mmCIF file of C-alpha atoms in Angstrom:
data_model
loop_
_atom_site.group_PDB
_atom_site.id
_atom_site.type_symbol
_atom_site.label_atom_id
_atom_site.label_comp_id
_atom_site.label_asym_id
_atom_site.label_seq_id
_atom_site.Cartn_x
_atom_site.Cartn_y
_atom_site.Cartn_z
ATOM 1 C CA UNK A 1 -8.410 7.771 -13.606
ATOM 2 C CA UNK A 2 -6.919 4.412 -14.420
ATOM 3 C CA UNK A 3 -6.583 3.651 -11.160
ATOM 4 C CA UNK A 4 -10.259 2.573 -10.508
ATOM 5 C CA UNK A 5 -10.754 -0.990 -10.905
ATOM 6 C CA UNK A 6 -13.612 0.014 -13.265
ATOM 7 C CA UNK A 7 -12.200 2.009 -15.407
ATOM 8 C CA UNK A 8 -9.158 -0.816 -15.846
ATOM 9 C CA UNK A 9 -11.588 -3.207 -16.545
ATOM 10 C CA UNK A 10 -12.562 -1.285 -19.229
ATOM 11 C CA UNK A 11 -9.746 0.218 -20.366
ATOM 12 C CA UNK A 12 -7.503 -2.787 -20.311
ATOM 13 C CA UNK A 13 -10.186 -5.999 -21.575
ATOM 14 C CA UNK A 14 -13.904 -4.672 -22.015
ATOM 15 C CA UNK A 15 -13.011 -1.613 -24.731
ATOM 16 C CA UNK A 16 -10.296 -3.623 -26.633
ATOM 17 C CA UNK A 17 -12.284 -7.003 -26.249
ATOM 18 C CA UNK A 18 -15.737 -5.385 -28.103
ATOM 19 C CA UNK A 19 -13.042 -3.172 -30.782
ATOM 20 C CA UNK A 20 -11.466 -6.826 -31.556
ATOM 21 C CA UNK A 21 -15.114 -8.299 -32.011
ATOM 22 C CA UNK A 22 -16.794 -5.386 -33.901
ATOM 23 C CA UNK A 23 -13.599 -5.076 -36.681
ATOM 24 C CA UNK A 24 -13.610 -8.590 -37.189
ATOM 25 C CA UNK A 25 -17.368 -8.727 -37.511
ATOM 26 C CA UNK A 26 -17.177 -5.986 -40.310
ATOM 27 C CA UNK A 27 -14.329 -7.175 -42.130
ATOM 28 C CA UNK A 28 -16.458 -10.823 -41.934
ATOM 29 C CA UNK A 29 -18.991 -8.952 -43.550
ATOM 30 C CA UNK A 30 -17.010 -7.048 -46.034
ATOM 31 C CA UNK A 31 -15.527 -9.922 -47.690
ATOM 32 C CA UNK A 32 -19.037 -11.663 -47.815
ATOM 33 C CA UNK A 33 -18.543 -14.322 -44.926
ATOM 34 C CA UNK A 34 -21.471 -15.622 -42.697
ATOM 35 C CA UNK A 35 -21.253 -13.800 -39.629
ATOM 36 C CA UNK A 36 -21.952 -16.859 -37.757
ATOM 37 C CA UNK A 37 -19.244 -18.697 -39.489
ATOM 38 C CA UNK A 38 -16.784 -16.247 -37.703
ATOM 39 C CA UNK A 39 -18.921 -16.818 -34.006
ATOM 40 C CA UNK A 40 -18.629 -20.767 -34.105
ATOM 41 C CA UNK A 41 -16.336 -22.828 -33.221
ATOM 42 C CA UNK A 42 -14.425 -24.510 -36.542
ATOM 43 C CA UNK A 43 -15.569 -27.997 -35.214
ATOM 44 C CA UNK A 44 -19.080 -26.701 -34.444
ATOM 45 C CA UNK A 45 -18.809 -25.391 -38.002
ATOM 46 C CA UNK A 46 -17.139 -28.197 -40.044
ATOM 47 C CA UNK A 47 -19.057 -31.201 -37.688
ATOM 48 C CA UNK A 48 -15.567 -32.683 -37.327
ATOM 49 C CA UNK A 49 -15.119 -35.690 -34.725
ATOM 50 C CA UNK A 50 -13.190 -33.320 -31.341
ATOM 51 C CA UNK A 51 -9.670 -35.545 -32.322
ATOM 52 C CA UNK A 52 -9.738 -33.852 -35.409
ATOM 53 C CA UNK A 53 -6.888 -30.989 -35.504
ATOM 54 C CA UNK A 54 -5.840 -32.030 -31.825
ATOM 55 C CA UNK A 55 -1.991 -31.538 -31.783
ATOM 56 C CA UNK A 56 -2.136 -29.044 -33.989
ATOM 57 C CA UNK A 57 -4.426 -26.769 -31.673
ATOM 58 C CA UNK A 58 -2.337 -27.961 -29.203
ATOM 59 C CA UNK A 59 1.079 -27.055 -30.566
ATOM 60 C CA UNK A 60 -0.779 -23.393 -30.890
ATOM 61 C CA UNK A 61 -2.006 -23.336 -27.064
ATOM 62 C CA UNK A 62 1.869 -24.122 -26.370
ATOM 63 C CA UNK A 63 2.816 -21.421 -28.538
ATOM 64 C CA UNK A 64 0.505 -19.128 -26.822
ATOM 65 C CA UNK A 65 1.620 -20.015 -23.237
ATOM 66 C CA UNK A 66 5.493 -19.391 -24.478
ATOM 67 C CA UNK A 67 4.391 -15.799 -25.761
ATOM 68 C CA UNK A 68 1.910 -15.233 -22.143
ATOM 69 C CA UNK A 69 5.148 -16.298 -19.861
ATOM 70 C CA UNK A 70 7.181 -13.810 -21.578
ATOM 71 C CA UNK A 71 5.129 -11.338 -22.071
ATOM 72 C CA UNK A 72 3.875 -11.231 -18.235
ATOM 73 C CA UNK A 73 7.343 -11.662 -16.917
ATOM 74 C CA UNK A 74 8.693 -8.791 -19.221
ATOM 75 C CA UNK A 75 6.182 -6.350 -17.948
ATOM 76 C CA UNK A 76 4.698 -7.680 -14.500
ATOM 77 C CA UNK A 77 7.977 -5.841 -12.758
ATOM 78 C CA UNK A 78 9.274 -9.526 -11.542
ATOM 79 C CA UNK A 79 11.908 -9.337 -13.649
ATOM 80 C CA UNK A 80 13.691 -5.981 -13.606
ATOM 81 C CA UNK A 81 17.732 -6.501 -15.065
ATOM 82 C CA UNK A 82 17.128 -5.062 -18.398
ATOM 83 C CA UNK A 83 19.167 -7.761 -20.321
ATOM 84 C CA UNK A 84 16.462 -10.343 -18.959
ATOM 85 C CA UNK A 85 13.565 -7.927 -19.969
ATOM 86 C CA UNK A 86 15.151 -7.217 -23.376
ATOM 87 C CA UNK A 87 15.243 -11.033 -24.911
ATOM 88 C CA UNK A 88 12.129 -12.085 -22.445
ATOM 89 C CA UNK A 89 10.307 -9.169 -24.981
ATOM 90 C CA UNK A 90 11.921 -10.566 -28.021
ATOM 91 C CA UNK A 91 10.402 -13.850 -26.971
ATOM 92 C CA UNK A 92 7.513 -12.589 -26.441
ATOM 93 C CA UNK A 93 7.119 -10.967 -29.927
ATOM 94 C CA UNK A 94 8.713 -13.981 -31.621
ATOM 95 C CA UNK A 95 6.623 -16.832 -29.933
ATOM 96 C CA UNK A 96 3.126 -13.934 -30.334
ATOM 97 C CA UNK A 97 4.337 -14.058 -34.364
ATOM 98 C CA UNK A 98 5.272 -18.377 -34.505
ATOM 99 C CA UNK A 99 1.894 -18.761 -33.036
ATOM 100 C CA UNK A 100 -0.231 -16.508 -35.638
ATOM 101 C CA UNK A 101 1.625 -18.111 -38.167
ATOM 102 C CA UNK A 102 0.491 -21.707 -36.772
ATOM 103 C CA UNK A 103 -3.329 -20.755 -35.996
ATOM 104 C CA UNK A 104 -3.466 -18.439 -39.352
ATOM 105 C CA UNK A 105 -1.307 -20.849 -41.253
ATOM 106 C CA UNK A 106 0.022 -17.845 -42.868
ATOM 107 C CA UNK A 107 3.480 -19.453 -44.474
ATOM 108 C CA UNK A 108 0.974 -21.903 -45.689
ATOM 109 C CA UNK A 109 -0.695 -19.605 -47.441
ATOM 110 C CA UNK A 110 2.119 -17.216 -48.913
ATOM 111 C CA UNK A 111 0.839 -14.276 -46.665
ATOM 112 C CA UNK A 112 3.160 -11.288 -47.139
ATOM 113 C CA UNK A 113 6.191 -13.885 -48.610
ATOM 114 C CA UNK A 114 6.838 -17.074 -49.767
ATOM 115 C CA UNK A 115 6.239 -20.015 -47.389
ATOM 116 C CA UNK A 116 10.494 -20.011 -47.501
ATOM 117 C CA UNK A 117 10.963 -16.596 -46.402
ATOM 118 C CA UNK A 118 9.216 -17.108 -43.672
ATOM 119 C CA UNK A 119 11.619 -20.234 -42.308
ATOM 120 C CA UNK A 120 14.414 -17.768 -43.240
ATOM 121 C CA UNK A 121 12.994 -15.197 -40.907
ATOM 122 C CA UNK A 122 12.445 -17.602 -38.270
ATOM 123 C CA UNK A 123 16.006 -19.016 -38.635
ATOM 124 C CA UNK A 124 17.889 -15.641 -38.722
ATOM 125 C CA UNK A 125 16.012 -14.247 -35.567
ATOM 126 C CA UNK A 126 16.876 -17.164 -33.786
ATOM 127 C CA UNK A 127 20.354 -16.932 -34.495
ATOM 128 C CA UNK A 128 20.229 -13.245 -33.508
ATOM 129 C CA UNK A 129 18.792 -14.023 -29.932
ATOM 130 C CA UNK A 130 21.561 -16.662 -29.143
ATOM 131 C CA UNK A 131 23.730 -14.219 -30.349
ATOM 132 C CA UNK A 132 22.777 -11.152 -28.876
ATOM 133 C CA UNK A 133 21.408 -12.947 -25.733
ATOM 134 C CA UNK A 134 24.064 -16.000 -25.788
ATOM 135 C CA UNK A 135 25.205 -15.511 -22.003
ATOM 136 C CA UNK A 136 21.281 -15.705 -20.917
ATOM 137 C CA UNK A 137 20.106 -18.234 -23.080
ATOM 138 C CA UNK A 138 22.662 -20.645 -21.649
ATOM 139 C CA UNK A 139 21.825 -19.005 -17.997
ATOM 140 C CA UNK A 140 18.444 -19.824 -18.656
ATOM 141 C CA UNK A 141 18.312 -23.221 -20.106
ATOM 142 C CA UNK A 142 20.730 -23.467 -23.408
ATOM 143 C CA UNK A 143 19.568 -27.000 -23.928
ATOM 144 C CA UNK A 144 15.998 -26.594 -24.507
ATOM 145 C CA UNK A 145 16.718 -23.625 -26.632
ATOM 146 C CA UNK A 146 18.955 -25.755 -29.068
ATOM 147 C CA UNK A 147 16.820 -28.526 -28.781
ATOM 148 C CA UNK A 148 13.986 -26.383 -29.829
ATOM 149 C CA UNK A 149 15.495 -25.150 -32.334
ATOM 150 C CA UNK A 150 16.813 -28.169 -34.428
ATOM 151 C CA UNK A 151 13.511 -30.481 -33.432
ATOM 152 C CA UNK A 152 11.655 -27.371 -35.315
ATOM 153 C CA UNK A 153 13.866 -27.341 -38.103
ATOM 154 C CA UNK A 154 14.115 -31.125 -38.718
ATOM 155 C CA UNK A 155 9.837 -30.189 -39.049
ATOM 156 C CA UNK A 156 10.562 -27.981 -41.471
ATOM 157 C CA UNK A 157 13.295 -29.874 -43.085
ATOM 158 C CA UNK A 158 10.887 -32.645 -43.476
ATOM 159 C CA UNK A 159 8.046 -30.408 -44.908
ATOM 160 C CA UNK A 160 10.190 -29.136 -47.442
ATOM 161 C CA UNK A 161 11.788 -32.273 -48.773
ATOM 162 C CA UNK A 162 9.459 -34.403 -48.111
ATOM 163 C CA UNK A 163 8.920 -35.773 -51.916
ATOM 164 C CA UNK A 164 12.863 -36.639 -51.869
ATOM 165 C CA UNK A 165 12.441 -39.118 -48.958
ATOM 166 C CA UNK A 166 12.042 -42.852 -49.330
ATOM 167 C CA UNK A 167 9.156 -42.832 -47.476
ATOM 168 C CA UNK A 168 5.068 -42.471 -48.041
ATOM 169 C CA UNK A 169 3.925 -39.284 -46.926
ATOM 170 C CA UNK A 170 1.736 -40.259 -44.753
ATOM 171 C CA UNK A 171 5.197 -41.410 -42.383
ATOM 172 C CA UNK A 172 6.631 -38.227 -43.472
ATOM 173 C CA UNK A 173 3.827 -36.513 -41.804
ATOM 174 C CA UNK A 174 4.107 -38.179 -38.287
ATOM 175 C CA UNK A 175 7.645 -37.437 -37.966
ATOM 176 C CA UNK A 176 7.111 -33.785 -39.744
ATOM 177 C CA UNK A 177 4.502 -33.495 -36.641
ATOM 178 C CA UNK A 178 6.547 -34.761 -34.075
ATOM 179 C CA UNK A 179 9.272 -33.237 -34.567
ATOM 180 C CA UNK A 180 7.297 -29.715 -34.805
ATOM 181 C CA UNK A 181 5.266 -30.794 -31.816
ATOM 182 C CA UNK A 182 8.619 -31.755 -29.087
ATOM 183 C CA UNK A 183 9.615 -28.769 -30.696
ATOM 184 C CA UNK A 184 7.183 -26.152 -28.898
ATOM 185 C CA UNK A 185 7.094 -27.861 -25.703
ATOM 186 C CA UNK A 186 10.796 -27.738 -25.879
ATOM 187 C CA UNK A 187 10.176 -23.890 -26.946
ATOM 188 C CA UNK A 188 8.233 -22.921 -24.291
ATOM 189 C CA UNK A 189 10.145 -24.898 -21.640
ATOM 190 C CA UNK A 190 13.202 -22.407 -22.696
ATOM 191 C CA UNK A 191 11.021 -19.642 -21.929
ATOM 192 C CA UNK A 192 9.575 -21.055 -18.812
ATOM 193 C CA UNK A 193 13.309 -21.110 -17.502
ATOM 194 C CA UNK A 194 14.417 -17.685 -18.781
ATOM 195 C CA UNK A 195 10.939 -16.682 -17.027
ATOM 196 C CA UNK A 196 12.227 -18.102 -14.049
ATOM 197 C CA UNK A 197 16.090 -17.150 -14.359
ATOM 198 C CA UNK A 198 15.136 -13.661 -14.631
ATOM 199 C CA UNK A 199 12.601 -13.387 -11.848
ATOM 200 C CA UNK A 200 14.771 -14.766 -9.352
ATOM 201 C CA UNK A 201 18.275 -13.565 -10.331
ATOM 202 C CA UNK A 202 16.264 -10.101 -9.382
ATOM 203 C CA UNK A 203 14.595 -11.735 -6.275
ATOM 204 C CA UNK A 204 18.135 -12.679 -5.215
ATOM 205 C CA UNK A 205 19.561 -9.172 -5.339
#
């Protein structure tokens, strides 16, 4: 049945799109927001200059693209070794949860933990995938990987002590930014590469 373009249209964007609007509609409602406040766009909404928010929506688009690379290269059949499948999944899942947790700003706001368990989590499943995955990372691209990682954690470093520093916050706050920033293109380049590593290590053979 699925094999009709129509009926993967609709089983694979045009049912899931309208179950994703309706539920989020209806839980709108439930906990007494405008419904149009959920339709428009935030700068529609708030009237905010289009600069406002830029990197940071940015930095989420990035995040987005890491999680879309990996997911499509996991499960579009280019890449078929099952190592390469394995931590291109785990990417996948990790960059799909970093970039909820950016556009939701759920650390931020204590969802299910305290804003520190969550840069515990982050840290500990990174160190599992260079563990687990330590021949392929450093196939792939081991430098943007540990780049990634400590540009991202000098962000949150900064975050966290940022009242110790010598410095206003508002200097704080670029290099916080920055370093979070470098961080996901470095991210995403890593998963580019693995992307690419995979797909043509399987090409070759």
């Amino acid at each position: 049945m699925l094999s009709h373009p129509v009926a993967r249209l609709l089983a694979f964007a045009v049912v899931p799109a309208l179950i994703v609007y309706v539920v989020v509609l209806a839980l709108a409602v439930a906990a007494g927001i405008e419904p149009g406040l959920v339709l428009r766009d935030l700068m529609q909404t708030c009237k905010y200059p289009i600069g406002v928010g830029m990197l940071s929506n940015l930095g989420i688009l990035l995040w987005a693209a890491a999680a879309a690379i990996s997911f499509f290269a996991c499960f579009s059949g280019l890449v078929v070794q099952r190592g390469w499948r394995q931590l291109l999944l785990v990417g996948g899942i990790f960059s799909t949860t970093l970039c909820l947790d950016d556009l939701f700003l759920l650390h931020d706001r204590h969802v299910l933990g305290h804003e520190g368990s969550y840069y515990i989590l982050y840290a500990v499943l990174a160190v599992i995938i260079l563990l687990r995955f330590r021949q392929l990372v450093l196939q792939a691209d081991g430098v943007a990987f540990l780049a990634a990682a400590l540009l991202l954690g000098l962000s949150v470093l900064s975050d966290r002590f940022q009242e110790s520093l010598p410095i206003d916050y508002a200097t704080v706050q670029l290099f916080e930014e920055g370093f979070k920033f470098v961080g996901i293109a470095c991210w995403l380049a890593f998963w580019w590469q693995a992307s690419l590593r995979g797909a043509k290590l399987c090409a070759s053979d």
